[in-house]
Short mmCIF file of C-alpha atoms in Angstrom, two decimals:
data_model
loop_
_atom_site.label_atom_id
_atom_site.label_comp_id
_atom_site.label_asym_id
_atom_site.label_seq_id
_atom_site.Cartn_x
_atom_site.Cartn_y
_atom_site.Cartn_z
CA ARG A 1 3.21 -17.06 7.58
CA LYS A 2 2.26 -13.89 6.37
CA GLU A 3 2.28 -10.50 8.38
CA VAL A 4 -1.17 -9.52 7.71
CA GLU A 5 -3.87 -11.80 6.42
CA GLN A 6 -7.71 -10.97 4.91
CA ASP A 7 -10.14 -12.95 3.68
CA PRO A 8 -10.04 -11.99 -0.05
CA GLY A 9 -13.96 -11.98 -0.38
CA PRO A 10 -15.49 -10.91 -2.68
CA PHE A 11 -18.13 -10.06 -0.32
CA ASN A 12 -21.35 -8.96 -2.42
CA VAL A 13 -23.88 -7.10 -0.79
CA PRO A 14 -27.08 -5.04 -1.63
CA GLU A 15 -27.28 -1.14 -0.86
CA GLY A 16 -27.83 -0.64 2.75
CA ALA A 17 -26.87 -3.76 4.15
CA THR A 18 -24.08 -4.16 6.64
CA VAL A 19 -20.92 -5.67 5.90
CA ALA A 20 -18.45 -6.70 8.22
CA PHE A 21 -14.70 -8.29 7.73
CA ASN A 22 -11.58 -8.99 9.69
CA CYS A 23 -7.95 -9.25 9.47
CA THR A 24 -5.50 -11.20 11.36
CA TYR A 25 -1.82 -10.12 12.24
CA SER A 26 0.99 -11.87 13.25
CA ASN A 27 3.39 -9.95 14.93
CA SER A 28 2.17 -8.93 18.63
CA ALA A 29 4.45 -5.97 18.73
CA SER A 30 2.70 -4.29 15.97
CA GLN A 31 2.33 -0.67 17.13
CA SER A 32 -0.49 0.85 14.92
CA PHE A 33 -3.46 -0.46 12.73
CA PHE A 34 -5.08 1.21 9.65
CA TRP A 35 -7.52 0.51 6.53
CA TYR A 36 -6.77 1.74 3.05
CA ARG A 37 -9.17 1.69 0.38
CA GLN A 38 -8.20 1.16 -2.93
CA ASP A 39 -10.11 1.51 -5.96
CA CYS A 40 -9.98 -0.80 -8.83
CA ARG A 41 -6.69 0.04 -10.78
CA LYS A 42 -6.31 3.40 -8.34
CA GLU A 43 -3.71 3.82 -5.55
CA PRO A 44 -4.39 3.03 -2.15
CA LYS A 45 -5.75 5.65 0.22
CA LEU A 46 -6.08 5.62 4.04
CA LEU A 47 -10.12 5.26 5.14
CA MET A 48 -9.23 5.26 9.26
CA SER A 49 -6.98 4.63 11.69
CA VAL A 50 -7.95 1.86 14.21
CA TYR A 51 -7.66 2.63 17.90
CA SER A 52 -7.57 0.10 20.80
CA SER A 53 -10.96 1.44 21.97
CA GLY A 54 -12.66 0.98 18.55
CA ASN A 55 -13.73 4.23 16.57
CA GLU A 56 -16.00 5.32 14.17
CA ASP A 57 -16.15 7.27 11.10
CA GLY A 58 -19.57 8.07 9.80
CA ARG A 59 -20.74 4.41 8.36
CA PHE A 60 -17.22 2.81 9.08
CA THR A 61 -16.50 1.17 12.47
CA ALA A 62 -13.06 -0.33 13.34
CA GLN A 63 -12.36 -2.47 16.10
CA LEU A 64 -8.74 -3.93 17.22
CA ASN A 65 -8.37 -7.37 19.31
CA ARG A 66 -5.03 -7.15 20.68
CA ALA A 67 -5.40 -10.41 22.70
CA SER A 68 -6.44 -12.39 19.42
CA GLN A 69 -4.33 -10.43 17.02
CA TYR A 70 -7.17 -9.35 14.82
CA ILE A 71 -8.82 -6.20 13.47
CA SER A 72 -12.43 -5.53 11.90
CA LEU A 73 -14.04 -3.18 9.73
CA LEU A 74 -17.65 -2.68 9.33
CA ILE A 75 -19.69 -0.61 7.05
CA ARG A 76 -23.11 0.27 7.99
CA ASP A 77 -25.70 1.19 5.20
CA SER A 78 -23.54 0.51 2.22
CA LYS A 79 -23.35 2.60 -0.91
CA LEU A 80 -22.62 1.53 -4.28
CA SER A 81 -19.34 3.89 -3.78
CA ASP A 82 -17.98 1.60 -1.00
CA SER A 83 -17.40 -1.02 -3.90
CA ALA A 84 -13.67 -1.13 -3.38
CA THR A 85 -10.62 -3.29 -1.97
CA TYR A 86 -9.99 -2.96 1.64
CA LEU A 87 -6.33 -3.01 2.69
CA CYS A 88 -5.62 -3.94 6.56
CA VAL A 89 -2.67 -2.35 7.26
CA VAL A 90 -0.16 -2.90 10.41
CA ARG A 91 2.56 -0.55 11.46
CA LEU A 92 5.82 -2.63 12.50
CA ASN A 93 7.78 0.03 13.57
CA ASP A 94 8.45 3.74 12.92
CA TYR A 95 8.97 3.32 9.20
CA LYS A 96 7.59 -0.02 8.18
CA LEU A 97 3.78 -0.78 7.41
CA SER A 98 2.74 -4.06 6.45
CA PHE A 99 -0.19 -4.29 3.98
CA GLY A 100 -2.67 -7.16 3.99
CA ALA A 101 -3.85 -8.39 0.12
CA GLY A 102 -7.05 -7.10 0.79
CA THR A 103 -10.46 -7.58 1.02
CA THR A 104 -13.08 -7.13 -1.79
CA VAL A 105 -16.39 -5.44 -1.36
CA THR A 106 -19.16 -5.09 -4.19
CA VAL A 107 -22.07 -2.93 -3.47
CA ARG A 108 -25.33 -3.89 -5.72
CA ALA A 109 -28.28 -1.56 -6.62
CA ASP B 1 -1.78 20.75 -3.74
CA ALA B 2 0.10 18.40 -6.17
CA GLY B 3 0.21 14.88 -5.05
CA VAL B 4 2.88 12.10 -5.54
CA ILE B 5 3.51 12.03 -9.13
CA GLN B 6 4.64 9.14 -10.77
CA SER B 7 5.95 8.50 -14.60
CA PRO B 8 5.44 6.75 -16.75
CA ARG B 9 1.97 5.52 -15.87
CA HIS B 10 2.05 2.61 -18.32
CA GLU B 11 5.19 0.99 -19.68
CA VAL B 12 5.36 -2.22 -21.73
CA THR B 13 8.57 -3.60 -22.74
CA GLU B 14 10.39 -6.40 -23.61
CA MET B 15 12.19 -8.83 -21.30
CA GLY B 16 16.01 -7.92 -20.95
CA GLN B 17 15.26 -3.88 -21.49
CA GLU B 18 15.79 -1.82 -19.27
CA VAL B 19 13.08 0.10 -17.40
CA THR B 20 13.29 3.23 -15.13
CA LEU B 21 10.33 4.56 -13.20
CA ARG B 22 10.31 8.06 -11.96
CA CYS B 23 8.54 9.77 -8.79
CA LYS B 24 8.32 13.35 -7.34
CA PRO B 25 7.10 12.94 -3.72
CA ILE B 26 5.22 15.45 -2.12
CA SER B 27 6.80 18.65 -1.31
CA GLY B 28 8.27 18.77 2.15
CA HIS B 29 7.84 14.87 2.73
CA ASP B 30 11.43 13.24 4.03
CA TYR B 31 10.29 9.77 3.76
CA LEU B 32 9.79 8.11 0.30
CA PHE B 33 8.88 4.41 -0.32
CA TRP B 34 9.09 2.21 -3.48
CA TYR B 35 6.07 -0.49 -3.38
CA ARG B 36 5.39 -3.27 -5.90
CA GLN B 37 1.73 -4.70 -6.18
CA THR B 38 0.71 -7.79 -7.66
CA MET B 39 -2.09 -10.02 -7.51
CA MET B 40 -0.32 -12.91 -6.06
CA ARG B 41 1.69 -11.21 -3.35
CA GLY B 42 -0.32 -7.95 -2.89
CA LEU B 43 1.68 -4.67 -1.85
CA GLU B 44 5.42 -5.31 -1.01
CA LEU B 45 7.94 -2.55 0.32
CA LEU B 46 10.82 -2.64 -1.94
CA ILE B 47 12.85 0.20 -0.68
CA TYR B 48 12.38 3.29 1.71
CA PHE B 49 14.51 6.86 1.92
CA ASN B 50 14.91 9.15 4.58
CA ASN B 51 16.50 12.88 3.79
CA ASN B 52 17.02 11.42 0.45
CA VAL B 53 19.34 8.66 1.79
CA PRO B 54 18.30 4.75 1.36
CA ILE B 55 17.36 3.15 4.89
CA ASP B 56 16.30 -0.13 4.36
CA ASP B 57 16.50 -2.29 0.70
CA SER B 58 15.91 -5.60 2.25
CA GLY B 59 12.99 -6.04 -0.07
CA MET B 60 14.31 -5.34 -3.32
CA PRO B 61 14.05 -8.94 -4.96
CA GLU B 62 17.51 -8.95 -6.45
CA ASP B 63 20.69 -7.23 -8.03
CA ARG B 64 18.63 -6.25 -10.97
CA PHE B 65 16.90 -3.55 -9.01
CA SER B 66 18.15 -0.35 -8.03
CA ALA B 67 17.05 2.76 -6.68
CA LYS B 68 18.35 6.29 -6.08
CA MET B 69 17.20 9.31 -4.79
CA PRO B 70 19.23 12.20 -5.71
CA ASN B 71 17.42 15.03 -4.36
CA ALA B 72 14.29 16.07 -2.12
CA SER B 73 12.29 16.15 -5.06
CA PHE B 74 13.08 12.95 -7.39
CA SER B 75 13.53 9.39 -7.04
CA THR B 76 14.19 6.76 -9.57
CA LEU B 77 13.49 2.67 -9.32
CA LYS B 78 15.35 0.79 -12.57
CA ILE B 79 15.31 -2.78 -13.56
CA GLN B 80 18.04 -3.89 -15.52
CA PRO B 81 17.31 -6.35 -17.20
CA SER B 82 13.73 -6.54 -16.88
CA GLU B 83 12.09 -10.17 -16.77
CA PRO B 84 8.60 -10.65 -17.54
CA ARG B 85 8.04 -11.72 -13.38
CA ASP B 86 8.76 -7.83 -12.92
CA SER B 87 5.31 -7.26 -14.31
CA ALA B 88 3.44 -5.64 -11.76
CA VAL B 89 2.12 -2.16 -10.52
CA TYR B 90 4.78 0.12 -8.99
CA PHE B 91 3.89 2.76 -6.70
CA CYS B 92 5.45 5.70 -4.86
CA ALA B 93 4.50 6.86 -1.86
CA SER B 94 5.61 9.68 0.69
CA ARG B 95 4.84 11.35 4.13
CA MET B 96 6.19 13.36 6.29
CA GLY B 97 8.25 12.51 9.72
CA GLN B 98 8.33 9.75 11.96
CA GLY B 99 5.69 9.19 14.35
CA ARG B 100 2.41 7.21 14.68
CA THR B 101 0.47 8.16 11.59
CA GLY B 102 -0.04 5.54 9.15
CA GLU B 103 -0.80 8.02 6.39
CA LEU B 104 1.41 6.98 3.09
CA PHE B 105 0.36 9.26 0.24
CA PHE B 106 0.59 6.93 -2.85
CA GLY B 107 1.14 8.19 -6.40
CA GLU B 108 -1.03 6.46 -9.12
CA GLY B 109 1.60 3.93 -9.98
CA SER B 110 3.58 2.69 -12.55
CA ARG B 111 1.90 -0.51 -14.55
CA LEU B 112 4.63 -2.48 -16.00
CA THR B 113 4.25 -4.94 -18.42
CA VAL B 114 7.54 -7.18 -19.61
CA LEU B 115 6.84 -9.56 -22.55
#
C-alpha cells in the first residue's frame, strides 16, 4: 500500500467554481501534513501546511482528519492560474517527506 | 536570492553511458535531498545528506546509482551505466535544519532521457 494516495483527477472546473479533493495516508504516526503545488514541467513548491484545526490561506482551505487519516484541500472561486497538480505530502519523521502522486486540476475560462 | 541550481536541465543519452547530475543547494541549507519523479511512481526520495554526510540512501534503486556531496555547496548524482528505465526528472532539494517545517526548496530538475 502506498504511504500517500490521491485521486489523480483530472478535475476540470470553470472559473469561479469550488473544487475539493482529498488524500489518504497509511501511517498513523505521521507528524505533519502539507500541500505542494506543481505546475506543468516545473518543480514542486509549498502551497500550505495543514494544521489539525484546519486552516485557510486566501481561497485555499486545508483540513486534516487524523481519525480517518485523510487530508483535504478546497479551492474557492477558482482562477485559471490555479491549474496545476496538487501534491499531498506527509512528514513521517524529521527528514522524510512522503509525496502523493498528485491531483490534477484544470480551470477553464 | 538564488534558489537550488541544477544542471544539466535536459540530458539525452544512450543506454550504457554514464550520467552525472549536479546540484548547488541554497546557501546555508544543511539538508540536501535527491528525488526522482516519473509518471508511474511519482516523487521518490533517493538519498539525503545532512551537513554533507549521506544519512539515508535506502531509496537508491541499485548500485548503478551513487551520490556524493564533497562540500556544502555541491552534490552530484551519478548513474553508471544508465538504462532506459532511468528516464525521469531528477530533482534536488534543500532545506535548513530539522524541525516541523515541510518546506523543501526544489531545483528546476534535470530531465533525463536514456535511449
